[in-house]
């Protein structure tokens, strides 16, 4: 009994165990539900699953299923970020424990009952539990925001290397706080619209109404909600990665105010989309700029630090360019987390700006379904990049070392970027080829995307299996991780 | 790590070799389906469930709709007649015709559709299955009973007007596809089998030539018949109308205020199956010519279309 209890404690009470559990849940959902579309559907796997596993996939309910699926996955991602934040940012242990417990109960309830409701027949009790789970997550968010309150005297800092106000308020903590506050408001933004479902407001996918000249306020709220939530997840992750890499110094002092400013402006812009749609986009673009600059400063800091640390290890005092490059690339996990942020600018930001600038001239000359493909690919890539950054950080937390660290890191970077690059070409294919000539390009890009994703998922599966085997060991890594409550590099955390 | 480098290199090669397009066949094997493209089906007056959200809508009149999309043979005959009669003219690489224009509302992204000559059909452009040679429009061999594609909305509505009919409104189109009995997603029910409609990777006999994106199938192809060992399921709607799911997107006649796009229904050979659901909408500029876009006409009653 003690054996099971200890493992249970690891998986549901320790930070690394909780992150592992959530990643495993997302992996299982991705593997299972990924069979219902794309190449697996073409191979007939979907038909087999429907026939043999009791799935109920009425075509009338497809959009509802998709909405529930990505909500459940997003909730698990939010939970992962919350676990990391409560372990990285100083707060009372009791706060950490209650936040983690609440969000775990919330996301698992939403995850399990939401997916059963969506895919295995409509039992509305399960739908209620899906909603109840999200309420718990929201409540955990309220507790997290309170715990992140940056003006408490005990959390003031005198460290000259950290961004802070004259009164000693830690601006990194403030950035977390405003991100959490913005997330709560933005969750409500979607929840209020969602609560009107069935009362004249109906299920829709944002990409299906792109060209409608008039959108209702509730439709605008949902569109705003999905954009801002993904943005805030990315902001939170940037802050988390910054802490992982020990972000500090002059760049930190510039980056944190920019991150706070950008987060607040973007959030205001998105919230104002309902009453002031024409100006909202301008506000959002203005807010995006400081956030991107803050992320760039982190990348500069991080790459410089990785390089310098390695050169110091090797005792190279006057390195050549090649030696610097090798030093930068020697640790794919830390390099990769930042590289993915840079790569995002090629496959998400640049494509997005191109689409916005050339909307009427190029994109709106295509059938709406082509524009829809571009939009769907766009946010799938962004979500995918966020996932790979989390995986690279988790691989480090899980203690991957040596060759395994190299293999896992480079596989995730190269093959995910291969997939994201291929999808970028696929989604904008009409720029390069007409419909009559597109099939070879479509076949190649889909194949490359599938190879990339399948390889990354295989690497992830290997990581999960390794950790599963570890759980069966009496003195496995899990035993040591169970005792850790903080991930911070400083001792003051989580006291 | 060497293996990783080799895999990356192979992926790069694959990308670079992806840019060569296959040659478009200029003829195909004729396939007789037994479905008459000149036939019309009557849709009786009454209510039906409209859209994915199944709102009850009433169309208070009977109307007829073509049993199949307009074929290359039908459209070629029309072009010959219309050009000879002066209703249409050939200007460069386009058959053009007059359109009186739409009211412009100045909405964001709206483009004016002004009175004047607009393209109807391309002349000998890649993808057009009707060739123009020696002053005559002629379907490519074997494609006579395939749905006409590459025709603009202007061309489609002019064809229908010439036949004393019109493009169906979106509601009319959907009722003809779905029927009035239930909330089915496809014209025949709620499941989609590969041999019931022409869609992306549906593995019909024409996909062997053009790949997964496919080629048009003859109108009425999915009618339960077996073609050279390839057995189809009947894809007719409750009113006996064919090709309301897949094969080609179909222009509809509605013109909405503040938007210059025209709406398309039905999904096509190049779309995943979920696009074939009867309520799925697509839209594009009215002068767009696409190899997956065709149309059919309706007549009788008061059109829901605001043209």
PDB file of C-alpha atoms in Angstrom, chain A residues 138-297:
ATOM      1  CA  UNK A 138     -10.475  29.322 -12.592  1.00  0.00           C
ATOM      2  CA  UNK A 139     -10.550  29.230  -8.808  1.00  0.00           C
ATOM      3  CA  UNK A 140      -6.970  27.920  -8.785  1.00  0.00           C
ATOM      4  CA  UNK A 141      -6.141  30.883 -11.021  1.00  0.00           C
ATOM      5  CA  UNK A 142      -7.659  33.276  -8.500  1.00  0.00           C
ATOM      6  CA  UNK A 143      -5.522  31.725  -5.758  1.00  0.00           C
ATOM      7  CA  UNK A 144      -2.448  31.855  -7.974  1.00  0.00           C
ATOM      8  CA  UNK A 145      -3.006  35.520  -8.756  1.00  0.00           C
ATOM      9  CA  UNK A 146      -3.350  36.273  -5.054  1.00  0.00           C
ATOM     10  CA  UNK A 147      -0.192  34.297  -4.291  1.00  0.00           C
ATOM     11  CA  UNK A 148       1.684  36.229  -6.961  1.00  0.00           C
ATOM     12  CA  UNK A 149       0.765  39.607  -5.438  1.00  0.00           C
ATOM     13  CA  UNK A 150       3.993  41.533  -6.080  1.00  0.00           C
ATOM     14  CA  UNK A 151       3.689  44.301  -3.509  1.00  0.00           C
ATOM     15  CA  UNK A 152       4.100  42.145  -0.386  1.00  0.00           C
ATOM     16  CA  UNK A 153       7.116  43.204   1.672  1.00  0.00           C
ATOM     17  CA  UNK A 154       8.454  39.665   1.948  1.00  0.00           C
ATOM     18  CA  UNK A 155       8.763  39.434  -1.839  1.00  0.00           C
ATOM     19  CA  UNK A 156      10.578  42.706  -2.435  1.00  0.00           C
ATOM     20  CA  UNK A 157      14.052  42.361  -3.777  1.00  0.00           C
ATOM     21  CA  UNK A 158      17.256  44.283  -3.382  1.00  0.00           C
ATOM     22  CA  UNK A 159      19.110  42.227  -5.960  1.00  0.00           C
ATOM     23  CA  UNK A 160      20.707  44.767  -8.332  1.00  0.00           C
ATOM     24  CA  UNK A 161      20.674  42.172 -11.121  1.00  0.00           C
ATOM     25  CA  UNK A 162      16.875  41.935 -11.189  1.00  0.00           C
ATOM     26  CA  UNK A 163      14.296  44.238 -12.677  1.00  0.00           C
ATOM     27  CA  UNK A 164      12.670  46.060  -9.749  1.00  0.00           C
ATOM     28  CA  UNK A 165      11.049  49.313  -8.804  1.00  0.00           C
ATOM     29  CA  UNK A 166      12.710  51.833  -6.540  1.00  0.00           C
ATOM     30  CA  UNK A 167      10.645  50.405  -3.715  1.00  0.00           C
ATOM     31  CA  UNK A 168      12.014  46.940  -4.424  1.00  0.00           C
ATOM     32  CA  UNK A 169       8.975  45.409  -6.125  1.00  0.00           C
ATOM     33  CA  UNK A 170      10.233  42.486  -8.206  1.00  0.00           C
ATOM     34  CA  UNK A 171       9.083  43.198 -11.760  1.00  0.00           C
ATOM     35  CA  UNK A 172       9.385  39.572 -12.813  1.00  0.00           C
ATOM     36  CA  UNK A 173       6.910  38.664 -10.114  1.00  0.00           C
ATOM     37  CA  UNK A 174       4.778  41.586 -11.268  1.00  0.00           C
ATOM     38  CA  UNK A 175       4.917  40.242 -14.828  1.00  0.00           C
ATOM     39  CA  UNK A 176       3.627  36.896 -13.580  1.00  0.00           C
ATOM     40  CA  UNK A 177       0.937  38.654 -11.570  1.00  0.00           C
ATOM     41  CA  UNK A 178      -0.362  40.714 -14.477  1.00  0.00           C
ATOM     42  CA  UNK A 179      -0.225  37.709 -16.762  1.00  0.00           C
ATOM     43  CA  UNK A 180      -2.311  35.709 -14.258  1.00  0.00           C
ATOM     44  CA  UNK A 181      -4.747  38.580 -13.774  1.00  0.00           C
ATOM     45  CA  UNK A 182      -5.117  39.038 -17.517  1.00  0.00           C
ATOM     46  CA  UNK A 183      -5.673  35.299 -17.889  1.00  0.00           C
ATOM     47  CA  UNK A 184      -8.498  35.333 -15.362  1.00  0.00           C
ATOM     48  CA  UNK A 185     -10.254  38.189 -17.132  1.00  0.00           C
ATOM     49  CA  UNK A 186      -9.694  36.596 -20.516  1.00  0.00           C
ATOM     50  CA  UNK A 187     -11.052  33.268 -19.304  1.00  0.00           C
ATOM     51  CA  UNK A 188     -14.193  35.095 -18.174  1.00  0.00           C
ATOM     52  CA  UNK A 189     -14.324  36.779 -21.565  1.00  0.00           C
ATOM     53  CA  UNK A 190     -14.814  33.372 -23.131  1.00  0.00           C
ATOM     54  CA  UNK A 191     -16.870  31.919 -20.305  1.00  0.00           C
ATOM     55  CA  UNK A 192     -19.519  34.645 -20.493  1.00  0.00           C
ATOM     56  CA  UNK A 193     -19.952  33.993 -24.207  1.00  0.00           C
ATOM     57  CA  UNK A 194     -19.882  30.248 -23.586  1.00  0.00           C
ATOM     58  CA  UNK A 195     -22.601  30.514 -20.978  1.00  0.00           C
ATOM     59  CA  UNK A 196     -24.902  31.805 -23.699  1.00  0.00           C
ATOM     60  CA  UNK A 197     -24.588  28.617 -25.741  1.00  0.00           C
ATOM     61  CA  UNK A 198     -28.025  27.180 -26.203  1.00  0.00           C
ATOM     62  CA  UNK A 199     -29.636  30.592 -25.662  1.00  0.00           C
ATOM     63  CA  UNK A 200     -29.522  31.797 -29.210  1.00  0.00           C
ATOM     64  CA  UNK A 201     -25.747  31.571 -29.375  1.00  0.00           C
ATOM     65  CA  UNK A 202     -24.439  28.535 -31.203  1.00  0.00           C
ATOM     66  CA  UNK A 203     -21.233  26.571 -31.529  1.00  0.00           C
ATOM     67  CA  UNK A 204     -18.853  27.800 -34.190  1.00  0.00           C
ATOM     68  CA  UNK A 205     -15.205  27.679 -35.107  1.00  0.00           C
ATOM     69  CA  UNK A 206     -13.667  31.118 -35.508  1.00  0.00           C
ATOM     70  CA  UNK A 207     -12.065  30.190 -38.813  1.00  0.00           C
ATOM     71  CA  UNK A 208     -15.498  29.413 -40.261  1.00  0.00           C
ATOM     72  CA  UNK A 209     -16.808  32.967 -39.956  1.00  0.00           C
ATOM     73  CA  UNK A 210     -13.744  34.893 -41.068  1.00  0.00           C
ATOM     74  CA  UNK A 211     -15.416  36.657 -43.968  1.00  0.00           C
ATOM     75  CA  UNK A 212     -18.733  37.435 -42.340  1.00  0.00           C
ATOM     76  CA  UNK A 213     -19.065  41.215 -42.510  1.00  0.00           C
ATOM     77  CA  UNK A 214     -21.043  41.369 -39.286  1.00  0.00           C
ATOM     78  CA  UNK A 215     -20.029  39.330 -36.250  1.00  0.00           C
ATOM     79  CA  UNK A 216     -22.098  39.335 -33.095  1.00  0.00           C
ATOM     80  CA  UNK A 217     -20.552  40.612 -29.842  1.00  0.00           C
ATOM     81  CA  UNK A 218     -20.526  37.059 -28.477  1.00  0.00           C
ATOM     82  CA  UNK A 219     -18.738  35.772 -31.561  1.00  0.00           C
ATOM     83  CA  UNK A 220     -16.178  38.557 -31.200  1.00  0.00           C
ATOM     84  CA  UNK A 221     -15.739  37.672 -27.531  1.00  0.00           C
ATOM     85  CA  UNK A 222     -15.013  34.034 -28.392  1.00  0.00           C
ATOM     86  CA  UNK A 223     -12.560  35.038 -31.129  1.00  0.00           C
ATOM     87  CA  UNK A 224     -10.836  37.412 -28.711  1.00  0.00           C
ATOM     88  CA  UNK A 225     -10.805  34.759 -25.992  1.00  0.00           C
ATOM     89  CA  UNK A 226      -9.038  32.122 -28.038  1.00  0.00           C
ATOM     90  CA  UNK A 227      -6.402  34.564 -29.264  1.00  0.00           C
ATOM     91  CA  UNK A 228      -5.597  36.095 -25.892  1.00  0.00           C
ATOM     92  CA  UNK A 229      -5.499  32.768 -24.044  1.00  0.00           C
ATOM     93  CA  UNK A 230      -2.877  31.372 -26.400  1.00  0.00           C
ATOM     94  CA  UNK A 231      -0.930  34.628 -26.152  1.00  0.00           C
ATOM     95  CA  UNK A 232      -0.986  34.589 -22.355  1.00  0.00           C
ATOM     96  CA  UNK A 233       0.073  30.945 -22.277  1.00  0.00           C
ATOM     97  CA  UNK A 234       3.046  31.995 -24.417  1.00  0.00           C
ATOM     98  CA  UNK A 235       3.808  34.971 -22.147  1.00  0.00           C
ATOM     99  CA  UNK A 236       3.733  32.715 -19.068  1.00  0.00           C
ATOM    100  CA  UNK A 237       6.016  30.220 -20.749  1.00  0.00           C
ATOM    101  CA  UNK A 238       8.505  32.938 -21.712  1.00  0.00           C
ATOM    102  CA  UNK A 239       8.672  34.035 -18.073  1.00  0.00           C
ATOM    103  CA  UNK A 240       9.093  30.408 -16.954  1.00  0.00           C
ATOM    104  CA  UNK A 241      11.910  29.765 -19.420  1.00  0.00           C
ATOM    105  CA  UNK A 242      13.545  32.981 -18.261  1.00  0.00           C
ATOM    106  CA  UNK A 243      13.639  31.642 -14.719  1.00  0.00           C
ATOM    107  CA  UNK A 244      14.910  28.273 -15.885  1.00  0.00           C
ATOM    108  CA  UNK A 245      17.827  30.019 -17.558  1.00  0.00           C
ATOM    109  CA  UNK A 246      18.438  32.395 -14.652  1.00  0.00           C
ATOM    110  CA  UNK A 247      17.467  35.503 -16.588  1.00  0.00           C
ATOM    111  CA  UNK A 248      18.924  38.586 -14.886  1.00  0.00           C
ATOM    112  CA  UNK A 249      21.099  41.595 -15.451  1.00  0.00           C
ATOM    113  CA  UNK A 250      20.600  44.589 -17.710  1.00  0.00           C
ATOM    114  CA  UNK A 251      18.510  42.729 -20.283  1.00  0.00           C
ATOM    115  CA  UNK A 252      16.232  41.473 -17.507  1.00  0.00           C
ATOM    116  CA  UNK A 253      15.718  45.045 -16.367  1.00  0.00           C
ATOM    117  CA  UNK A 254      14.585  46.017 -19.856  1.00  0.00           C
ATOM    118  CA  UNK A 255      12.625  42.892 -20.588  1.00  0.00           C
ATOM    119  CA  UNK A 256      10.340  42.762 -17.566  1.00  0.00           C
ATOM    120  CA  UNK A 257       8.800  46.230 -17.897  1.00  0.00           C
ATOM    121  CA  UNK A 258       8.329  45.537 -21.609  1.00  0.00           C
ATOM    122  CA  UNK A 259       6.659  42.215 -20.845  1.00  0.00           C
ATOM    123  CA  UNK A 260       4.279  43.816 -18.348  1.00  0.00           C
ATOM    124  CA  UNK A 261       3.467  46.687 -20.682  1.00  0.00           C
ATOM    125  CA  UNK A 262       2.940  44.402 -23.676  1.00  0.00           C
ATOM    126  CA  UNK A 263       0.789  41.949 -21.729  1.00  0.00           C
ATOM    127  CA  UNK A 264      -1.479  44.713 -20.493  1.00  0.00           C
ATOM    128  CA  UNK A 265      -1.793  46.434 -23.874  1.00  0.00           C
ATOM    129  CA  UNK A 266      -2.523  43.208 -25.765  1.00  0.00           C
ATOM    130  CA  UNK A 267      -5.084  42.175 -23.172  1.00  0.00           C
ATOM    131  CA  UNK A 268      -6.763  45.566 -23.317  1.00  0.00           C
ATOM    132  CA  UNK A 269      -6.749  45.389 -27.098  1.00  0.00           C
ATOM    133  CA  UNK A 270      -8.371  41.967 -27.163  1.00  0.00           C
ATOM    134  CA  UNK A 271     -10.981  42.870 -24.577  1.00  0.00           C
ATOM    135  CA  UNK A 272     -11.849  45.980 -26.560  1.00  0.00           C
ATOM    136  CA  UNK A 273     -12.555  43.937 -29.662  1.00  0.00           C
ATOM    137  CA  UNK A 274     -16.234  43.709 -28.791  1.00  0.00           C
ATOM    138  CA  UNK A 275     -16.986  47.442 -28.602  1.00  0.00           C
ATOM    139  CA  UNK A 276     -14.133  48.791 -30.752  1.00  0.00           C
ATOM    140  CA  UNK A 277     -13.279  46.120 -33.312  1.00  0.00           C
ATOM    141  CA  UNK A 278     -11.683  48.488 -35.881  1.00  0.00           C
ATOM    142  CA  UNK A 279      -9.142  49.886 -33.396  1.00  0.00           C
ATOM    143  CA  UNK A 280      -8.616  46.703 -31.400  1.00  0.00           C
ATOM    144  CA  UNK A 281      -6.201  45.254 -33.940  1.00  0.00           C
ATOM    145  CA  UNK A 282      -4.008  48.341 -33.796  1.00  0.00           C
ATOM    146  CA  UNK A 283      -3.866  48.143 -30.001  1.00  0.00           C
ATOM    147  CA  UNK A 284      -3.011  44.416 -30.172  1.00  0.00           C
ATOM    148  CA  UNK A 285      -0.218  45.030 -32.675  1.00  0.00           C
ATOM    149  CA  UNK A 286       1.181  47.822 -30.510  1.00  0.00           C
ATOM    150  CA  UNK A 287       1.151  45.499 -27.485  1.00  0.00           C
ATOM    151  CA  UNK A 288       2.741  42.611 -29.358  1.00  0.00           C
ATOM    152  CA  UNK A 289       5.855  44.627 -30.084  1.00  0.00           C
ATOM    153  CA  UNK A 290       7.146  44.998 -26.483  1.00  0.00           C
ATOM    154  CA  UNK A 291       6.339  41.347 -25.751  1.00  0.00           C
ATOM    155  CA  UNK A 292       8.362  40.200 -28.767  1.00  0.00           C
ATOM    156  CA  UNK A 293      11.227  42.501 -27.758  1.00  0.00           C
ATOM    157  CA  UNK A 294      11.153  41.098 -24.216  1.00  0.00           C
ATOM    158  CA  UNK A 295      11.356  37.569 -25.621  1.00  0.00           C
ATOM    159  CA  UNK A 296      14.218  38.622 -27.880  1.00  0.00           C
ATOM    160  CA  UNK A 297      16.125  40.004 -24.900  1.00  0.00           C
TER     161      UNK A 297
END
